[in-house]
XYZ file of C-alpha atoms in Angstrom:
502
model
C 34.915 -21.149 -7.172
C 31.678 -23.233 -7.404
C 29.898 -23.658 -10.714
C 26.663 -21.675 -10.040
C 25.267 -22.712 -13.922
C 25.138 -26.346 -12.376
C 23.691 -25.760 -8.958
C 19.879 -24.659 -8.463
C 21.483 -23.045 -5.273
C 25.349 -22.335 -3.892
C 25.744 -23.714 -0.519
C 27.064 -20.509 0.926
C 26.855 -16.877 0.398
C 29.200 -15.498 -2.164
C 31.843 -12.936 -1.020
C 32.502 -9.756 -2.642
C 35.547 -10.834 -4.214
C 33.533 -14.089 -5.676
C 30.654 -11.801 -6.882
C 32.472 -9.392 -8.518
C 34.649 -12.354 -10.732
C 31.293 -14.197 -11.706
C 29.658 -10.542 -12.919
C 33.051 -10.130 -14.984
C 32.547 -13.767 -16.475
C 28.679 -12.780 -17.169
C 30.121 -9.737 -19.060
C 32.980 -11.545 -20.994
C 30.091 -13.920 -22.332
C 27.983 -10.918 -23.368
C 31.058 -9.642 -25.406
C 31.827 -13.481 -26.697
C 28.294 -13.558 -27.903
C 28.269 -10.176 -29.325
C 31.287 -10.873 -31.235
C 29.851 -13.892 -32.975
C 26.890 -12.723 -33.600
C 24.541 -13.844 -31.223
C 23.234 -10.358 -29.151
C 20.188 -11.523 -27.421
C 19.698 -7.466 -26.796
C 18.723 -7.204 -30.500
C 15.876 -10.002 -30.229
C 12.360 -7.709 -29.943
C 9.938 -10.468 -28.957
C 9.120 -13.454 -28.477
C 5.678 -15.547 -28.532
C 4.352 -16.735 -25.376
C 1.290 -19.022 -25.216
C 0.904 -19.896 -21.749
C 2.114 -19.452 -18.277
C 3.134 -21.898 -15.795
C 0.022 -21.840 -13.630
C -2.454 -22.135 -16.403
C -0.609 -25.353 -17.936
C -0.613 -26.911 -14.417
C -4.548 -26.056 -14.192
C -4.935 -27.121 -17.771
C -2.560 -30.321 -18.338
C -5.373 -32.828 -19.408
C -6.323 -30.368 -22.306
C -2.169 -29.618 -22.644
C -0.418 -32.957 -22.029
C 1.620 -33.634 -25.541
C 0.724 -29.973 -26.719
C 3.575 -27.790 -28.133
C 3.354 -24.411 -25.811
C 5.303 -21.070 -25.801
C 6.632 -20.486 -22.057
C 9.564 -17.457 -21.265
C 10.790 -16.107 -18.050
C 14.032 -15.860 -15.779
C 16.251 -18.958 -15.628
C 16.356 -19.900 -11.523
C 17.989 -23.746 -11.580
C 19.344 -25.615 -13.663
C 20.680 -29.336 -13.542
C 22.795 -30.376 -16.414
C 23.276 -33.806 -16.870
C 25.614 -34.642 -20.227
C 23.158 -34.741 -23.277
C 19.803 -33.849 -21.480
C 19.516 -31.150 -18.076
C 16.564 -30.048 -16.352
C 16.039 -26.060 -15.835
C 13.245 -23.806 -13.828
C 12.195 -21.237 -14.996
C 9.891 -18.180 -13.257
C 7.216 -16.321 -14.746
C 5.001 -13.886 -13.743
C 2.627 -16.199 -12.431
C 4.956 -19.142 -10.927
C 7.375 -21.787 -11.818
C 7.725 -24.033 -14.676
C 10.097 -26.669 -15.286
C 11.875 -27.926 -18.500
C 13.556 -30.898 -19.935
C 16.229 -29.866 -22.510
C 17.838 -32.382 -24.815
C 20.682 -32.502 -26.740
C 19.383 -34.275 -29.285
C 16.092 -31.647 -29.459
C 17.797 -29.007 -29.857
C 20.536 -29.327 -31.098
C 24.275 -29.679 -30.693
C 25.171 -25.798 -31.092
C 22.044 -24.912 -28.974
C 22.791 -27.446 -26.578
C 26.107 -25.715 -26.095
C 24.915 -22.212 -25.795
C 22.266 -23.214 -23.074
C 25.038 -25.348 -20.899
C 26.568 -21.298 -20.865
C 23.519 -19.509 -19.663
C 23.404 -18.006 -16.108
C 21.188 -17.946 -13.403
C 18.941 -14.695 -13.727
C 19.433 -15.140 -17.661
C 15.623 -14.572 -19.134
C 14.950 -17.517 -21.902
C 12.380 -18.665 -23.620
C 11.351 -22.072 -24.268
C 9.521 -23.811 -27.316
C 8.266 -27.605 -26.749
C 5.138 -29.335 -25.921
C 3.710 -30.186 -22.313
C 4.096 -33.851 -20.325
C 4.190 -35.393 -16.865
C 8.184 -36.276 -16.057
C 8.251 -40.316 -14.010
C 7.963 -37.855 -10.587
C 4.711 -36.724 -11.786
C 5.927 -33.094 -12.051
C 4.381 -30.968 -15.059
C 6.730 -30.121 -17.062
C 7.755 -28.483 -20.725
C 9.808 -30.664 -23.028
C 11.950 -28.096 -24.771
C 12.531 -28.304 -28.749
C 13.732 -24.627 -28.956
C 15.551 -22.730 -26.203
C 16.276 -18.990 -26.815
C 18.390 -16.410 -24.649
C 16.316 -12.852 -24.415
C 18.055 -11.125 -22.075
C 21.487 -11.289 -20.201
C 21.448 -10.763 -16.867
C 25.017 -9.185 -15.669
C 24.424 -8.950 -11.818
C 24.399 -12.487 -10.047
C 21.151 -13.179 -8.151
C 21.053 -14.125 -4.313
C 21.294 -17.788 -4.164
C 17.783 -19.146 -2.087
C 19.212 -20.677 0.902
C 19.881 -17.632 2.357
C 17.670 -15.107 -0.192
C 17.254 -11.316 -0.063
C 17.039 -10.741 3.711
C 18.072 -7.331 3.833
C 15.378 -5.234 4.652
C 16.969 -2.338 3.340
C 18.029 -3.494 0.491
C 15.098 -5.288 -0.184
C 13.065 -1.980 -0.178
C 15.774 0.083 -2.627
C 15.897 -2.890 -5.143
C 12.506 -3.882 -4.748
C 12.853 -5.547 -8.577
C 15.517 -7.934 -6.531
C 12.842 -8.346 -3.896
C 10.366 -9.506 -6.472
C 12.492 -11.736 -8.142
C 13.730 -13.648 -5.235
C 10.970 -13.428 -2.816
C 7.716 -15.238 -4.158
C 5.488 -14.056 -1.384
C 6.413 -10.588 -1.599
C 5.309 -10.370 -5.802
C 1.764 -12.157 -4.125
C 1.896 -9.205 -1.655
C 1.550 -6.563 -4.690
C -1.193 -8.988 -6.966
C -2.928 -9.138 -3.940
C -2.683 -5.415 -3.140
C -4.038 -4.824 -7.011
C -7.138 -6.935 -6.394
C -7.586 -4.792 -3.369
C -8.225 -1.631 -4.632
C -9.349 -3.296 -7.840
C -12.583 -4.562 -5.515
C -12.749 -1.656 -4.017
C -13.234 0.236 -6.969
C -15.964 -2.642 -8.103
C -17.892 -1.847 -4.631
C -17.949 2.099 -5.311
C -19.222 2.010 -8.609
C -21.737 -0.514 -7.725
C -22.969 1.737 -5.123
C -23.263 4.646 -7.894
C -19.917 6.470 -7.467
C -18.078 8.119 -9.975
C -14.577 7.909 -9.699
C -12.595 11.680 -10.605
C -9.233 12.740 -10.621
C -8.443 16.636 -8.771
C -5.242 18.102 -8.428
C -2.105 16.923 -6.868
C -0.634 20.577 -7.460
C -2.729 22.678 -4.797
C -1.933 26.415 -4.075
C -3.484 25.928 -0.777
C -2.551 22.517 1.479
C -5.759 21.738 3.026
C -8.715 18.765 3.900
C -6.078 17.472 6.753
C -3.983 18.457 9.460
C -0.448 17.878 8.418
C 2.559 19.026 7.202
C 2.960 19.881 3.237
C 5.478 19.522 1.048
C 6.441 23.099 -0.924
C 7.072 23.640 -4.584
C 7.704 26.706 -7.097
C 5.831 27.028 -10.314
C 8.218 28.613 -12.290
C 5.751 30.086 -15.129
C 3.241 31.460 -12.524
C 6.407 32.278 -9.944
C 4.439 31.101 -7.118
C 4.718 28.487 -4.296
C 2.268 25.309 -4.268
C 1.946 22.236 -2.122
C 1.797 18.606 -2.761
C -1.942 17.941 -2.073
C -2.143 16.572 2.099
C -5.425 15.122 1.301
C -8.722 14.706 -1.597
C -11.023 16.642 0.725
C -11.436 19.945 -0.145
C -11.615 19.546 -4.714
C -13.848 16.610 -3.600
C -16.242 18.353 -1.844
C -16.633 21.353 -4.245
C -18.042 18.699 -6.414
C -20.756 17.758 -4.424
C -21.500 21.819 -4.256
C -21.882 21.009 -8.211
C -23.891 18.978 -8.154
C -21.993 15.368 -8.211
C -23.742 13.080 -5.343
C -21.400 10.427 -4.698
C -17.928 10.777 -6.269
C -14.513 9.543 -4.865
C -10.719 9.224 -6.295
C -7.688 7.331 -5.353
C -4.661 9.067 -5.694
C -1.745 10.178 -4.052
C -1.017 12.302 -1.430
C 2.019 13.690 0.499
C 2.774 14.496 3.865
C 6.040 15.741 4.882
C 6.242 13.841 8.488
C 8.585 10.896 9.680
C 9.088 7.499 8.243
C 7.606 4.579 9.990
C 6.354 0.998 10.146
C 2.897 3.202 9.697
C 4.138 6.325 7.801
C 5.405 6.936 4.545
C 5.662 10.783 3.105
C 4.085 9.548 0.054
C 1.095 6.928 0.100
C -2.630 6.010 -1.012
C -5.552 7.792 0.385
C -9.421 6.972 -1.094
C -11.612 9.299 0.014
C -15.771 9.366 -1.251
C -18.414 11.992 -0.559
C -21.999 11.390 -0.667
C -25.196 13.960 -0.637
C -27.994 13.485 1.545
C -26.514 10.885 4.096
C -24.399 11.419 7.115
C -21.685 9.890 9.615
C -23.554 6.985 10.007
C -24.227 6.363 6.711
C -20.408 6.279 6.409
C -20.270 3.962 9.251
C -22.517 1.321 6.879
C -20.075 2.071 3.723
C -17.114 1.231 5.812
C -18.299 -1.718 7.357
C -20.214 -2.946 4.295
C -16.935 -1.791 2.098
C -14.185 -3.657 4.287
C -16.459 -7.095 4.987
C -17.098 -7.381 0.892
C -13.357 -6.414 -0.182
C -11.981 -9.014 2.217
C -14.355 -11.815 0.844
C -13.547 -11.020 -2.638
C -10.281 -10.741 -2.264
C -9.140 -13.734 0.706
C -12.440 -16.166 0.032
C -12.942 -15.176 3.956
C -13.937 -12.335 6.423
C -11.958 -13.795 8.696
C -8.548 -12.648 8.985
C -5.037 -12.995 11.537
C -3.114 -9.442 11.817
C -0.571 -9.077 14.529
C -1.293 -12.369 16.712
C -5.080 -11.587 16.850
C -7.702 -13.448 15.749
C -10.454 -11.022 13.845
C -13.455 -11.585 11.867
C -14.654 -8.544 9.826
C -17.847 -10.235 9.283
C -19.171 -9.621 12.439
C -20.550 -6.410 13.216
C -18.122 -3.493 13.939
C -18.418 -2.108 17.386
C -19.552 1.375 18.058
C -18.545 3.680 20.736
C -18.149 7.765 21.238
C -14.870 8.738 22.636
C -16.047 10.364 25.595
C -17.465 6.727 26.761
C -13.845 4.963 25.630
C -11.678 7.390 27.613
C -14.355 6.434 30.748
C -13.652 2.785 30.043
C -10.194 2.403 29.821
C -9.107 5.344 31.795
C -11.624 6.042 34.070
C -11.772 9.477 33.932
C -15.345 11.247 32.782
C -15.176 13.973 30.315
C -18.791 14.777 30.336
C -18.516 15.711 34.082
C -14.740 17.357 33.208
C -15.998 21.585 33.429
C -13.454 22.960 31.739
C -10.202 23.584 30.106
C -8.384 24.282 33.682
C -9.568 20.772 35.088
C -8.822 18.725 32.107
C -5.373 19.964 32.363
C -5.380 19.103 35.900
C -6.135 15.573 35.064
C -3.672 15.668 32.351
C -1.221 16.755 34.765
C -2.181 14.008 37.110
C -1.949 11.189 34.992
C 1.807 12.755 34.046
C 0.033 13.070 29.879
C 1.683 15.687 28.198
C 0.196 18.578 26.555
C 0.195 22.103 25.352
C -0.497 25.388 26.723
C -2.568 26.207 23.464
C -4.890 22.941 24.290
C -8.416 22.893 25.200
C -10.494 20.547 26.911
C -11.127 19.017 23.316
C -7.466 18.459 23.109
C -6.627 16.894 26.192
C -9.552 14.475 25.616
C -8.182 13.422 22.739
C -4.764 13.435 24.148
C -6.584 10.515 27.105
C -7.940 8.861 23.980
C -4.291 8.054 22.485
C -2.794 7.318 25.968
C -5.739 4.942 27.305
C -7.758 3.652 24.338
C -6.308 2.787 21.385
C -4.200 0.135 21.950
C -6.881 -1.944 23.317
C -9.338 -1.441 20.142
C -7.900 -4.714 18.536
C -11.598 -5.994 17.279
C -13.327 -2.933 14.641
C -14.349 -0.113 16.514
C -15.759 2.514 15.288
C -14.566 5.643 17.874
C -17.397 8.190 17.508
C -18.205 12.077 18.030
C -14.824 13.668 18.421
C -14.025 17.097 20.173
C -14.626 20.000 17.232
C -10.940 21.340 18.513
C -9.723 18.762 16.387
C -12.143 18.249 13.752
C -11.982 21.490 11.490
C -14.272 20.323 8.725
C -16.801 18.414 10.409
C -20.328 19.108 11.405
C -21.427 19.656 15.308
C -23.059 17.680 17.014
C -27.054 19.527 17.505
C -27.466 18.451 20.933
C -23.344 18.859 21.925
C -21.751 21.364 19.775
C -18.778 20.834 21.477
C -18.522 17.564 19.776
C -18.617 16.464 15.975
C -20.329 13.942 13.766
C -16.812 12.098 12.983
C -15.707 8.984 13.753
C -12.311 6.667 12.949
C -12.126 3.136 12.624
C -10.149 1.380 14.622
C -8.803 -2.149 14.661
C -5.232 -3.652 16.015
C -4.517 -0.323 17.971
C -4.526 1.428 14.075
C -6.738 3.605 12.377
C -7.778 2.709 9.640
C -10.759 5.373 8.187
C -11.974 8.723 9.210
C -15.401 9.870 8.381
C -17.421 12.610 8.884
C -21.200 14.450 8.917
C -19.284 17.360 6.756
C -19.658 20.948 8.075
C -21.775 22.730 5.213
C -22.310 25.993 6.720
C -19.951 28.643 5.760
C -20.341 31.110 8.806
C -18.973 28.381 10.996
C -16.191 26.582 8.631
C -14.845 30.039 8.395
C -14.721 30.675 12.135
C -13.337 27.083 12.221
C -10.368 28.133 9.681
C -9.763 31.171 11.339
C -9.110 29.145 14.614
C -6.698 26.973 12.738
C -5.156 29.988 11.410
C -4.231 31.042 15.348
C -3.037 28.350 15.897
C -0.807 28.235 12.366
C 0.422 31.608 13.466
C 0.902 30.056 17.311
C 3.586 27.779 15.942
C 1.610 24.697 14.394
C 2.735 24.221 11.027
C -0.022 21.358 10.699
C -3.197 23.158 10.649
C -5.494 23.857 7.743
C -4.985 27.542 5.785
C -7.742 29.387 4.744
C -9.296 28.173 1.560
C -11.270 31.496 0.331
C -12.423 29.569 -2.999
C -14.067 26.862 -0.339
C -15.842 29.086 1.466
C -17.181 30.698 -1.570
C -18.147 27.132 -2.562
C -20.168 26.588 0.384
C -21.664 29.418 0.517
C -23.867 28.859 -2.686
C -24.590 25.576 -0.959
C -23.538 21.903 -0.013
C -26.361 19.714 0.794
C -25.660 17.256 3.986
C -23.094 15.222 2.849
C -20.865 12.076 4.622
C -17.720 11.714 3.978
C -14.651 8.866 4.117
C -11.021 8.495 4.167
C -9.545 4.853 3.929
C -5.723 4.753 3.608
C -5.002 2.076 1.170
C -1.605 1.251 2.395
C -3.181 0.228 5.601
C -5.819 -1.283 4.335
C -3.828 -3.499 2.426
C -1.337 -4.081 5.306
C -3.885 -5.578 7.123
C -5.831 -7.969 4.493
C -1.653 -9.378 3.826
C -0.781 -8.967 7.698
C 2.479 -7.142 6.646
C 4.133 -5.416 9.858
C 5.462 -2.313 7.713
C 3.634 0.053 5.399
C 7.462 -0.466 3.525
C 6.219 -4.071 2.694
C 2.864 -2.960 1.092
C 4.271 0.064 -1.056
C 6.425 -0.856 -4.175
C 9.021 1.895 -3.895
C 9.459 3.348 -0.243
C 10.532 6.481 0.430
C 13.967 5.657 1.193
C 16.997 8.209 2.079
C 19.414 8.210 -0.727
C 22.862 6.070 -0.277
C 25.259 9.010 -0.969
């Protein structure tokens, strides 16, 4: 069986039968150590001075320094009375010289038995080896932790997806670009946080535990509260709590939480993922429009040093202006077909039927528009596009347009084929929101388990008065997929839903 403590990688992948003998030697030299004495599970802490990236950014002020480094053991080269040995911290790679004669005969002896994936720490002072490569000297070398499971060797790495996303900690340890993934999805919402507050929104927190799913058209999860002995649903959205704080008097508030739809799993879907939503008095849909924009074009210069980004083979630059279009004038575009001369429910169908797009005998004109719109159109919005005024049979909480209430002050942005935001003028009068929920209530009680209940407590909210107000959902998984141009929402959340192995 090869060595692995004297390889930096095997040359082949280990079988089961190999894997399972090196785990049981790991585990014999736990118990060997144990028994003399030397449990590295008792040690607490340890000091730690630098990392690896700031003694490479720092060596003129650090060359012949003594230092404090510690992380997990990934090569090592032993070479009779001195080896060399890489070890990875949070931040990068380090490299270390270890001596016999600097640390010691006994030491020296202990280290020569340490595994990859073994998490050390090393004592010694900072110098340039004859390669030029920054290194640590060691003159102490202590074993923290034991690892007991054998890492993937890096020729041929993690590359099971699967796997990848049920032991993400594997994922992280093996896969460098997938831990700069996750910083980079931190300084994300980190910036975005910085541009809200800067704007003069206060971040809040409402509940996750709702007794009414609402602010979205989807599917909830269901729970029992044992003490009260009644059923409540994993919040679908921020909407509705958000917007009863604007009633009080809040003018520009917004959270980022978690929310939960119970739907399929996708490259784009996960049940469980990060939505930021904000609300603002006294502005309106295209107010929101100039948030988004402005929002997206800072985030990405803050957090890439450009505006200019690559998802999906296309070349985009969220610096330039986002393009603006209603979706009566995209379906025309792309599919030819005119709703504002379309009459009425019976001819839209007729089209529908015509173009062989699929639809329900419960859909309006509204509908099928929007059923043209996901046929035709939004595959070809690769540049941001902002797709405006959207039928109000689909847009339950969002104010009419005066001069065509049959169309609302909404709009999603679109870029790549994906949405990305939905925004709206909200809908602040409580005669019509309730005629709106009582229409999604039909069609709850026609067999679609996705519209909005009635939210009584809402209505009573409005009713003492919401100024005009604009309104914005950004889902942050998406968000992030595209500022890291990672093809699965999998690859931007830490822990995936995933269905269990047994």
């Amino acid at each position: 069986m090869a060595d692995q403590n004297n390889q930096p990688a095997q040359e082949k992948e280990l079988t089961q039968q190999e894997l399972s003998e090196q785990i049981q030697i790991r585990r014999e030299k736990l118990a060997q150590m144990q028994a003399e004495g030397n449990d590295p599970f008792v040690i607490t802490k340890c000091e730690v001075t630098h990392h690896s990236d700031e003694i490479r950014a720092d060596f003129d002020a650090l060359d012949g320094k003594d230092v404090a480094i510690a992380g997990r053991l990934m090569s090592k080269r032993i070479m009779g009375k001195a080896s060399f040995c890489n070890i990875q911290d949070r931040n990068g790679n380090m490299q270390s010289y270890v001596s016999r004669n600097d640390i010691g005969d006994e030491a020296y002896a202990a280290f020569k038995k340490f595994d990859i994936g073994d998490i050390i720490s090393i004592k010694g002072f900072v110098f340039k080896t004859k390669t030029g490569e920054i290194s640590v000297h060691a003159k102490e070398v202590t074993l923290l932790s034991k690892s007991l499971q054998v890492l993937p060797e890096k020729f041929h790495g993690l590359k099971d997806q699967e796997l990848r996303y049920r032991q993400r900690y594997m994922d992280l340890i093996v896969n460098p670009e997938v831990r700069d993934t996750f910083i980079k999805r931190s300084r994300i919402v980190t910036e975005i946080r910085k541009f809200l507050d800067s704007k003069g929104f206060l971040e809040v927190e409402t509940p996750v535990l709702q007794t009414i799913a609402g602010g979205a058209s989807a599917r909830p999860f269901i729970t029992h509260h044992n003490a009260l002995d009644i059923d409540m649903y994993c919040r679908i959205a921020l909407e509705l709590p958000l917007k009863r704080l604007i009633v009080g008097g809040f003018e520009r508030v917004y959270e980022i939480g978690r929310v939960f739809r119970n739907e399929g799993v996708s490259v784009r879907h996960n049940p469980e993922f990060t939505l930021m939503e904000l609300y603002q008095a006294y502005t309106d849909y295209f107010g929101m429009m100039d948030i988004t924009e402005e929002m997206f074009r800072t985030v990405a210069q803050n957090v890439l040093g450009t505006t200019k980004i690559q998802y999906g083979g296309h070349d985009l630059d969220l610096g330039q202006p986002f393009a603006r279009k209603t979706m009566v004038e995209a379906v025309k575009e792309y599919s030819g077909v005119d709703f504002d001369t379309v009459a009425d429910t019976a001819e839209a169908k007729k089209l529908a039927t015509e173009r062989n797009i699929e639809f329900e005998e419960r859909h309006t004109k509204g509908d099928i528009l929007n059923l043209f719109f996901e046929e035709y159109v939004e595959k070809n919005l690769i540049q941001p596009t902002f797709i405006m005024d959207y039928p109000v049979e689909i847009s339950p909480l969002t104010k009419r347009k005066p001069d065509k209430p049959e169309y609302t002050e909404r709009f999603e942005l679109f870029i790549v084929g994906r949405e990305y935001g939905n925004a709206y003028s909200e809908l602040n009068d409580p005669i019509d929101q309730r005629k709106r929920f009582e229409y999604q209530e039909y069609l709850r009680e026609a067999g679609d388990d996705e519209a909005n209940m009635i939210d009584e407590d809402f209505l009573t909210a409005l009713e003492y008065g919401m100024p005009p107000t604009g309104g914005l959902g950004v889902g942050i998984d998406r968000f992030v997929m595209l500022l890291t141009e990672s093809v699965s929402i999998r690859d931007v959340i830490l822990f995936p839903t995933m269905k269990p192995l047994n």
